[in-house]
XYZ file of C-alpha atoms in Angstrom:
544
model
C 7.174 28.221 -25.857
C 6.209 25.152 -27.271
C 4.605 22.430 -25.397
C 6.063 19.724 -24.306
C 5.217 16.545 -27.104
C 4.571 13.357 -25.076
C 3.502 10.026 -26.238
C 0.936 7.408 -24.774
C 1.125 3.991 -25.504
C -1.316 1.459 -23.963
C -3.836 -0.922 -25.453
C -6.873 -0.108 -23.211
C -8.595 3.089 -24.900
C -10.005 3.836 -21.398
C -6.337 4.696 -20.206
C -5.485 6.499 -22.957
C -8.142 8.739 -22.995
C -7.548 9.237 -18.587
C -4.195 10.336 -19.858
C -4.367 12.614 -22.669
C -7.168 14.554 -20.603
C -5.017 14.519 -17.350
C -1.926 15.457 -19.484
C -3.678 17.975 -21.799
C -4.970 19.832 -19.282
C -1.500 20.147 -17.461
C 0.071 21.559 -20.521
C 1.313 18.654 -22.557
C 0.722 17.945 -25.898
C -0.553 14.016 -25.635
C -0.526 11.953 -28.742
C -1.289 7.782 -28.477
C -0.871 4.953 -29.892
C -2.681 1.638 -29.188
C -0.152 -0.815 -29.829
C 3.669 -1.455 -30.088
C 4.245 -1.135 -33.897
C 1.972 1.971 -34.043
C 4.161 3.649 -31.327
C 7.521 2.571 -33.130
C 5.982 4.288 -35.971
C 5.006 6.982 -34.200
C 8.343 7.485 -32.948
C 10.281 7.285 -36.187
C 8.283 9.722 -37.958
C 7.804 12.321 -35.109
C 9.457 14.339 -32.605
C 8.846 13.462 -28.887
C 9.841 14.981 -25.520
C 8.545 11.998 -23.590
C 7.111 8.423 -23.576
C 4.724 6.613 -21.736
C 4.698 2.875 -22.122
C 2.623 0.262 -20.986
C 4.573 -3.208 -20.510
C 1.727 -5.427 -20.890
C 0.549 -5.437 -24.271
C -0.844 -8.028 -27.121
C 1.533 -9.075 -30.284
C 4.480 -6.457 -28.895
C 5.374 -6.068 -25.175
C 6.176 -2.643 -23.943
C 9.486 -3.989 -22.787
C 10.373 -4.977 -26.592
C 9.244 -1.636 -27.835
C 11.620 -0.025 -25.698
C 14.565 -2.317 -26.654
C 13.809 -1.707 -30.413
C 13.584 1.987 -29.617
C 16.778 2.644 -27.819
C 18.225 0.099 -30.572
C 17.096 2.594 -32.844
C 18.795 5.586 -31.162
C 15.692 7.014 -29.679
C 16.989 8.648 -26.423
C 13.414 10.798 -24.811
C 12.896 9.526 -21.513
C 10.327 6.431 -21.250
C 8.174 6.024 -18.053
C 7.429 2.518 -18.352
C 3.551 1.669 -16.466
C 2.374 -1.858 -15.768
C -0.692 -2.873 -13.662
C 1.528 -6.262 -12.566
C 3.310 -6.183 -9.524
C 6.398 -7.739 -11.692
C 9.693 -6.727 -10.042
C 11.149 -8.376 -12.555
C 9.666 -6.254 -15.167
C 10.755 -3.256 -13.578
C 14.168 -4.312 -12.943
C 14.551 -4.933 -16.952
C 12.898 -1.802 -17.497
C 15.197 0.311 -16.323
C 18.244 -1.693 -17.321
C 16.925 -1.073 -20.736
C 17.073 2.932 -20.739
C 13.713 3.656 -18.813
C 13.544 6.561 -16.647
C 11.108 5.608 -14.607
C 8.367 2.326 -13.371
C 4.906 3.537 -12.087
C 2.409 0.543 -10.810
C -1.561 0.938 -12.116
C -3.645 2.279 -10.823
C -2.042 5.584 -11.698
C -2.216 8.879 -9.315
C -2.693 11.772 -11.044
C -0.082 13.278 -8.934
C 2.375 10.173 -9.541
C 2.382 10.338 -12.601
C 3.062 14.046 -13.259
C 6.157 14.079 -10.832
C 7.502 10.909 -12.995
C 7.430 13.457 -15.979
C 8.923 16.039 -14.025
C 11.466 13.951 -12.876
C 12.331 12.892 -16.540
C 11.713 16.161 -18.716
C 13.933 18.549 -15.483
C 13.281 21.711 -16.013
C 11.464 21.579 -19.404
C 8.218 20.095 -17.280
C 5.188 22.759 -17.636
C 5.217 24.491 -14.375
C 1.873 25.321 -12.295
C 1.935 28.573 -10.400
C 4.200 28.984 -7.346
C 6.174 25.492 -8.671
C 10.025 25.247 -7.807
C 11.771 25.016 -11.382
C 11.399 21.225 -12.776
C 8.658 20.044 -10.551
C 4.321 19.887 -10.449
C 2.762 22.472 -7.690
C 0.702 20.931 -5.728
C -2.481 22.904 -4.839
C -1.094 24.846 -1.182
C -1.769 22.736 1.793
C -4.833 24.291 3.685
C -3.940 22.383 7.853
C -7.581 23.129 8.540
C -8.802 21.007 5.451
C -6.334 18.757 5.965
C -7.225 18.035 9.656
C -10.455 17.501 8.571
C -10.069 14.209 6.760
C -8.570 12.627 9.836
C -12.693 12.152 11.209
C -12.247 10.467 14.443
C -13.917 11.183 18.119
C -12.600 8.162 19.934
C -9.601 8.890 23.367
C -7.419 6.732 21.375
C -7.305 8.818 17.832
C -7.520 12.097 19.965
C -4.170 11.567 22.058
C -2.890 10.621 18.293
C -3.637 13.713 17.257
C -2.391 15.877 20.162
C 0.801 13.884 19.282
C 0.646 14.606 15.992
C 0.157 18.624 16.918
C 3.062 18.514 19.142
C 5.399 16.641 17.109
C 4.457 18.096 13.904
C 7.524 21.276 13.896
C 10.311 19.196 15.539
C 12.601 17.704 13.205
C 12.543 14.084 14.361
C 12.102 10.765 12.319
C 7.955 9.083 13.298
C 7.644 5.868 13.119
C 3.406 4.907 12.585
C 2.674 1.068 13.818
C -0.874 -0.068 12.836
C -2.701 -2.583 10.800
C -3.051 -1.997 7.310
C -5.784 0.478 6.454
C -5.911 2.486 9.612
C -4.947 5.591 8.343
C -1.321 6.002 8.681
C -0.563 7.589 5.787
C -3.750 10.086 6.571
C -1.147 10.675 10.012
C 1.723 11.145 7.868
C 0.131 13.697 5.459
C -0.748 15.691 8.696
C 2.549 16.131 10.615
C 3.773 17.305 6.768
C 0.645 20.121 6.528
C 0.992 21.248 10.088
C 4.760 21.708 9.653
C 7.007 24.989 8.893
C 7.598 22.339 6.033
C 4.217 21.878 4.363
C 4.841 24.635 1.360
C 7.598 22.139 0.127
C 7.193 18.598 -1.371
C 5.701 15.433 0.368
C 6.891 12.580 -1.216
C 5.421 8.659 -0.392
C 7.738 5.315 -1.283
C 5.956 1.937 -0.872
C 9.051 0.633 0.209
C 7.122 -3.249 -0.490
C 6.672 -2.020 -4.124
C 9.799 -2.270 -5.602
C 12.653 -4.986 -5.188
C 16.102 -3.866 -3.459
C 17.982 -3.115 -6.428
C 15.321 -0.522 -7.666
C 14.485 1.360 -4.293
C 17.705 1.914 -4.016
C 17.833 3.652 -7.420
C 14.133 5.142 -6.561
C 15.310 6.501 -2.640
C 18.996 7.680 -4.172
C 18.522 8.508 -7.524
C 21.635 7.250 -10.187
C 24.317 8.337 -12.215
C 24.804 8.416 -15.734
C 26.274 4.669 -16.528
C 25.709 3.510 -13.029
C 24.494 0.468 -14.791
C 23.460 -0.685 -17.814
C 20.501 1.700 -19.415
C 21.196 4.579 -17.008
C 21.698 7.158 -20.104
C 20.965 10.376 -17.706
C 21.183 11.515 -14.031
C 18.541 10.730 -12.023
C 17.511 12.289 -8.367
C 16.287 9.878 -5.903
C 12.522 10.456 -4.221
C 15.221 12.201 -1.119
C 16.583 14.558 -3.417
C 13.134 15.772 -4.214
C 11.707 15.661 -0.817
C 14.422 18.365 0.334
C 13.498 20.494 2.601
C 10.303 18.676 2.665
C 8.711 15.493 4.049
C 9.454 11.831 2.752
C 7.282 9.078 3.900
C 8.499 5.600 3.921
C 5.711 3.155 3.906
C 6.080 -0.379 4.435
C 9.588 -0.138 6.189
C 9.741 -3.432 7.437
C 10.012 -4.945 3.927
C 13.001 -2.731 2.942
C 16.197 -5.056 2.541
C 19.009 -4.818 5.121
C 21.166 -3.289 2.570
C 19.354 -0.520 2.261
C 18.737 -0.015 5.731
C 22.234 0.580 6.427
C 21.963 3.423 4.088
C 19.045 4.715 5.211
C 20.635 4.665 8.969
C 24.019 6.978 7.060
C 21.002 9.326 5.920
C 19.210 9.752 9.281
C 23.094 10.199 10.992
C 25.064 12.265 8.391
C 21.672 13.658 6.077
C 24.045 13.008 3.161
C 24.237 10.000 0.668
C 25.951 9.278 -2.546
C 23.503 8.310 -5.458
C 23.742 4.747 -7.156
C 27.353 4.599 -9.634
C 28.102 8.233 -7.733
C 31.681 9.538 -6.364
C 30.234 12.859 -4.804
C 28.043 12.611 -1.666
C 24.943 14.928 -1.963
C 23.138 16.585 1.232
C 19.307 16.948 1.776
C 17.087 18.314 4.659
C 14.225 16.063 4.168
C 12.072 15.008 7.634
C 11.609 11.146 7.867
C 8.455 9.396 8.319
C 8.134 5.868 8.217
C 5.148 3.350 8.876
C 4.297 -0.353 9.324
C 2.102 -2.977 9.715
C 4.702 -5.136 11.444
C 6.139 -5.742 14.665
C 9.979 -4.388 14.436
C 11.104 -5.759 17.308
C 10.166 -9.418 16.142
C 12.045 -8.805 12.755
C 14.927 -7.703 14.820
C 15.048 -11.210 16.564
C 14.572 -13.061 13.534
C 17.531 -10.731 11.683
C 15.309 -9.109 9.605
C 15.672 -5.496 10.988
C 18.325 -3.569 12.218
C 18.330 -3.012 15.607
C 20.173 0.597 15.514
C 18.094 1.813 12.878
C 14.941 0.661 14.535
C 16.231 2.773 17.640
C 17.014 5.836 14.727
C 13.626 5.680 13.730
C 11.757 5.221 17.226
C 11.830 8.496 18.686
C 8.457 9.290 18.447
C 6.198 6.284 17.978
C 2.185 7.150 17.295
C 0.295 3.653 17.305
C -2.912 3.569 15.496
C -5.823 1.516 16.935
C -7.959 -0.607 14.821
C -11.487 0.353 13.892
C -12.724 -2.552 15.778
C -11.011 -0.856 18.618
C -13.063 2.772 17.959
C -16.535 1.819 17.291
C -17.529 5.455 18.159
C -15.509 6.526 15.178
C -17.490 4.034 12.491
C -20.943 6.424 12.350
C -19.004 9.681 11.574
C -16.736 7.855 8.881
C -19.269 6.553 7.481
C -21.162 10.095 7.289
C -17.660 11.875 5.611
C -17.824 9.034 2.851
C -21.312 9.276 2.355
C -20.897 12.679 1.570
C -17.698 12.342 0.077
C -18.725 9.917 -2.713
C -22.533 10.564 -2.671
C -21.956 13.870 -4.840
C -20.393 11.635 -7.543
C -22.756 8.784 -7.419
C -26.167 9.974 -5.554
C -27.783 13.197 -4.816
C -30.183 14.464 -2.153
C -28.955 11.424 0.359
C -28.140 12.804 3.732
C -28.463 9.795 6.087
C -28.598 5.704 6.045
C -31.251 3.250 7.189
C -30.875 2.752 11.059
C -30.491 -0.819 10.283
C -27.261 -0.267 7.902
C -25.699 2.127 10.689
C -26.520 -0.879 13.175
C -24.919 -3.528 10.962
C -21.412 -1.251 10.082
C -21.277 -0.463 14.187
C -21.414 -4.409 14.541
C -19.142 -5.257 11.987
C -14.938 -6.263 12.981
C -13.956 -4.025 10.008
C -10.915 -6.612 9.785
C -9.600 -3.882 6.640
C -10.217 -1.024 8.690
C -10.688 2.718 7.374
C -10.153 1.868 4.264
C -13.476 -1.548 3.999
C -15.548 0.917 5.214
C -14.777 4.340 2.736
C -14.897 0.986 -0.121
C -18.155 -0.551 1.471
C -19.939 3.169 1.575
C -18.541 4.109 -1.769
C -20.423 0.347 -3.081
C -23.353 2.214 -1.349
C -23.664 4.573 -3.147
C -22.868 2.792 -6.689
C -25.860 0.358 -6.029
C -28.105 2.104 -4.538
C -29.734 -0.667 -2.503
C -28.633 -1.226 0.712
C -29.740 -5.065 1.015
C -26.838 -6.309 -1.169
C -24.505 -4.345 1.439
C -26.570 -5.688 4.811
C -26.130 -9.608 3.283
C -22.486 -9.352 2.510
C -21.816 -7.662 6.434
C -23.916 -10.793 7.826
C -22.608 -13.285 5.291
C -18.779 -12.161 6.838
C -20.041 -11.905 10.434
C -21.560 -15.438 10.371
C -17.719 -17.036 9.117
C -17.352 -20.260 11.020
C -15.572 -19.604 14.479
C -13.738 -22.517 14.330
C -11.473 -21.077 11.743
C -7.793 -21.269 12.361
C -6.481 -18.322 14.685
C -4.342 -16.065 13.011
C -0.791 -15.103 13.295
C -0.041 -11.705 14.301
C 1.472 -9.071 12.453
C 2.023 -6.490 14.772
C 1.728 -7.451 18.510
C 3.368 -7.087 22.080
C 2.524 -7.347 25.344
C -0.395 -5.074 24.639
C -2.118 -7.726 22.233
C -1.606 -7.802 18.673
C -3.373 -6.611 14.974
C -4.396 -9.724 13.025
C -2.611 -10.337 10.064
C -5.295 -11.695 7.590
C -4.614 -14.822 5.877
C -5.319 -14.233 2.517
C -8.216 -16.367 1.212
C -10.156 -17.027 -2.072
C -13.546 -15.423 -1.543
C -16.812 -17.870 -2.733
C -17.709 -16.927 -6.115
C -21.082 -17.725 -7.559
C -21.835 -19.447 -10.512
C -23.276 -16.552 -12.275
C -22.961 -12.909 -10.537
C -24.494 -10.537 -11.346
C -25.430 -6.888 -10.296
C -28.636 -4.763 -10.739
C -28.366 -0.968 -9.869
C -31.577 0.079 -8.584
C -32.711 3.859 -9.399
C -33.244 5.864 -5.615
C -36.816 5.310 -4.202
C -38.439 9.137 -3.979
C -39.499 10.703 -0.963
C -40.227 14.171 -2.248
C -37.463 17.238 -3.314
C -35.898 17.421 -0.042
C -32.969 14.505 1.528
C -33.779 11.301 1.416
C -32.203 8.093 2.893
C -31.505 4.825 1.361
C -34.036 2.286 1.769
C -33.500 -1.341 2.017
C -35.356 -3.507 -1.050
C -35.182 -7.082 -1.498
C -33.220 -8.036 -5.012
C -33.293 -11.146 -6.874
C -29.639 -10.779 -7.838
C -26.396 -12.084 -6.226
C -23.734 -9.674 -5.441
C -20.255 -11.357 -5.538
C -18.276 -10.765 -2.170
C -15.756 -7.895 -2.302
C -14.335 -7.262 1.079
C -15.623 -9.949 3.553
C -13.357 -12.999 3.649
C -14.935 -16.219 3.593
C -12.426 -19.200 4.570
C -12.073 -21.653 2.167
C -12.415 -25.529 3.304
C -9.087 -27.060 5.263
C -7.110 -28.555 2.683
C -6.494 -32.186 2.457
C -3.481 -33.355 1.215
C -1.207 -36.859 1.304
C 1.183 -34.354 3.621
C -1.508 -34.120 6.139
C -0.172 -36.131 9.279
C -1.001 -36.081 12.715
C 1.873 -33.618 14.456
C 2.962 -33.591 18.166
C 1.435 -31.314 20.591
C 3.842 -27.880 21.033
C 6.123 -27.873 23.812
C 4.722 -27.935 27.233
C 4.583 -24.576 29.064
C 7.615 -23.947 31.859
C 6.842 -25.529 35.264
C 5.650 -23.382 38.249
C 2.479 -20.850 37.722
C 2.240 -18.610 34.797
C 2.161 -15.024 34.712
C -1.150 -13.227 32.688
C 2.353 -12.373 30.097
C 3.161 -15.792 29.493
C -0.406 -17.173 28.950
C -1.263 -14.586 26.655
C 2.441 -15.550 25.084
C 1.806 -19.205 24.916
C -2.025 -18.146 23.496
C -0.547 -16.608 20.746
C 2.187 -19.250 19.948
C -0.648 -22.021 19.668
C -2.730 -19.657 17.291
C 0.233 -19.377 15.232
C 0.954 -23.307 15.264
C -2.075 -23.960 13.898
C -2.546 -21.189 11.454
C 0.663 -22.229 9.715
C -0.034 -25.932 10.179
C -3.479 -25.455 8.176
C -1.266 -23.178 5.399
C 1.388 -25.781 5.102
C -0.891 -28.431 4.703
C -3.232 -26.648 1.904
C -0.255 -25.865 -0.077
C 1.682 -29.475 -0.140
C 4.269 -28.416 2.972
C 5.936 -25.718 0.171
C 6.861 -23.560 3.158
C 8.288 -21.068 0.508
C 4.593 -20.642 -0.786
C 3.440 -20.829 2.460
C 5.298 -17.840 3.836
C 4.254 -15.572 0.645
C 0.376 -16.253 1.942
C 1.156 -15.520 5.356
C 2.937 -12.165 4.493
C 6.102 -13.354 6.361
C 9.427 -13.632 5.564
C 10.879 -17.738 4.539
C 13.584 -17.368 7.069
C 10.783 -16.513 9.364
C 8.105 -19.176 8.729
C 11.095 -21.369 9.366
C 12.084 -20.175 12.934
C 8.464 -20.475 13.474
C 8.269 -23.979 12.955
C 11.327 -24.881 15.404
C 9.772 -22.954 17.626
C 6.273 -24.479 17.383
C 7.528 -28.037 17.331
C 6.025 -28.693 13.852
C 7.367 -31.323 12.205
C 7.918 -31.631 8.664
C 5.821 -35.521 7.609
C 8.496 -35.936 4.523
C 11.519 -35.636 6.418
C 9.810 -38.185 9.205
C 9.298 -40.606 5.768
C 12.722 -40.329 5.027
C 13.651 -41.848 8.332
């Protein structure tokens, strides 16, 4: 049989040379083209089974090849790819005939099931594949189990959850700050399941705007809408019989949580433009960073589908929280990324091991597998030691932070996004290893006359001063009579959160609209905030 013809078309030569290897050695036949008029070319003088399209391109957006193309007749299925988080883009996309939107960075995985999904059945098949999909390599638990590294009570009655949970056919719902591993949880209940020889398939449910998960959780019809030339199958369809995780669930719209709720009840939907209702067996697993029963106050969660979704609820500490775990993490990525990068290291200075045990880890798991995998790039532990103190020394009298997730039990920070200090002129010097014979060595500290820009540690940026910047009334007083430890800790929070979004609104001009997009909340949300905190607004006062 012939393979299966598909065309690349992106302007960066390192991406086009990522995907004809990736795609070449999965069976396709990968040709490229480096701009928009060479791929129209391409196209009109050649036969192809598939196209991959980048939107953002010089003299010819992706987006305008694929108008002139289906203008042209040209009906192979286009995956477009940006490395913009444009919802708008995507939205056009497939209202223009694409078959399918895939963010960069690209996973190799991702973007073979996108082809599956388009070509059907014509995709090149790996061994033990259902018809029309990619095989995954089988799902070893024992290998699996291993990448969850953790010795700390907290992450071991996780995991004896996770063991006990992992063949009953209920939805999980993961609650933890961002980078703690959830989806490391969810990839675990899948491989210790009866259902880990079948698909697991992940939606960022905060990737894609409302319109487009739908299509992406439900799949389409032919002429559901404008540019839907061909059936599509929804990211449930292909998780049958297998496991679909949902991550970020407290970003999906309302809308679409009342269908999710018919699909958890009934396990039947009907796709997007579709008359016949279609059943699937897939097991639920969802996951957030946010505090559902806030968004259910503030109207931005259903309440019965929060109750769907809660019957088993595994919380995931912080790192901060499991210090004990921070040595053998750091160990598994040294080893991890030291074959690609090093060789011969088997262990760090005791001075770096101090410094990461000392360290908040505000971005969890996933600062310290990037800060050991900059390790190992550079070579030189000092650049690493000075960017861990340069965090740990941030001024104290920083605004508090709103939370994210919290309760009665405390809260996980939600970082305030901030533009790290940049030097004038950064630059980095990779240092070859120091020897110490054939045998392991260790990374020694050396002192550098370079600057290393900050990656991960956040360094506030000064208060903002603006004409806006008025004095504002205290908050409302606390109830009479004694408080409990529950409504201290209550009215602790409330005043971190009153001056957190006092210092945002102030730094961006009192645009609470902008203001809620940097504190990762919602706009009807930063506005019940400030009723409740008392804040008042200094332009509607001048209006008085």
């Amino acid at each position: 049989m012939d393979r299966i013809a598909v065309l690349v078309v992106d302007d960066e030569e390192s991406v086009r040379t990522f995907m004809s290897e990736l795609l070449g050695s999965a069976g396709y036949q990968v040709r490229c083209a480096s701009s928009g008029a060479q791929a129209l070319e391409m196209l009109a003088g050649g036969s192809f089974d598939a196209v991959l399209l980048d939107v953002v391109m010089p003299e010819m957006s992706g987006l305008e090849v694929l108008r002139r193309y289906r203008g042209q007749g040209g009906n192979a299925p286009v995956i477009v790819l940006s490395g913009l988080t444009g919802a708008d883009d995507a939205v056009r996309a497939m209202k223009m005939g694409a078959s399918d939107y895939l963010s960069k960075p690209l996973g190799n995985d991702d973007l073979q099931d996108a082809l599956s999904r388009a070509l059907g059945a014509r995709a090149p098949d790996r061994p033990g594949a259902p018809p029309g999909l990619v095989a995954r390599p089988p799902v070893d638990p024992a290998a699996d189990a291993r990448v969850l590294i953790s010795t700390s009570p907290s992450m071991r009655r996780a995991r004896a959850l996770v063991e006990r949970i992992a063949n009953e056919n209920v939805p999980v719902l993961l609650l933890g700050e961002s980078g703690t591993g959830k989806e490391v949880i969810a990839r675990e209940i899948h491989a210790r399941s009866q259902r880990r020889g079948r698909p697991f398939i992940k939606v960022n449910c905060a990737a894609l705007p409302g319109e487009l998960l739908e299509s992406e959780l439900f799949g389409h019809e032919r002429g559901a809408f404008t540019g839907a030339t061909a059936e599509k199958p929804g990211k449930f369809e292909l998780a049958d019989q297998g496991t679909i995780f949902l991550d970020e669930i407290g970003e999906m719209a309302i809308r679409l949580q009342a269908k999710l709720l018919q699909v958890l009840q009934d396990e039947e939907f009907f796709r997007v433009g579709g008359k016949k209702s279609v059943r699937v067996d897939s097991r639920v697993v969802v996951a957030t960073n946010r505090d559902l029963e806030k968004e259910i106050a503030l109207g931005n969660f259903r309440e019965d589908l929060y109750y769907r979704l809660n019957v088993v609820a595994i919380r995931l500490p912080p790192l901060r929280e499991r210090r004990e775990d921070v040595v053998p993490l750091t160990d598994h990525f040294l080893k991890k990324y030291g074959r690609h990068y090093i060789s011969g290291v088997s262990e760090l200075p005791t001075e770096v091991l101090q410094a990461f045990a000392d360290y908040d880890w505000p971005g969890n798991v996933r600062e310290l597998e990037n800060m050991v995998r900059r390790l190992c790039v550079l070579k030189d532990p000092t650049l690493v030691l000075d960017e861990l103190h340069t965090a740990s020394r941030a001024p104290a009298s920083a605004p508090s932070l709103p939370t994210a997730y919290g309760g009665d039990d405390g809260g996980y920070p939600m970082r305030m996004p901030e533009e790290p200090a940049r030097p004038s002129s950064p630059s980095v010097q990779v240092l070859e290893m120091p020897s110490r014979g054939a045998g392991a060595t260790a990374l020694a500290p050396q002192a550098v006359p370079t600057v290393l820009e900050p990656i991960n540690s956040v360094i506030p940026s000064p208060r903002y001063v603006n004409p806006f910047d008025v004095p504002q009334p205290p908050p409302p007083p606390p109830p009479s009579g004694e408080l409990s430890l529950k409504d201290i800790g209550k009215r602790a929070a409330m005043l971190a959160e009153r001056e957190a979004i006092l210092a945002m609104l102030q730094r961006t001009a009192w645009n609470k609209r902008r203001a809620a997009s940097k504190l990762r909340i919602s706009y009807k949300a930063l506005l019940y905030k400030i009723k409740e905190c008392g804040i008042i607004d200094p332009r509607a006062s001048a209006e008085l």
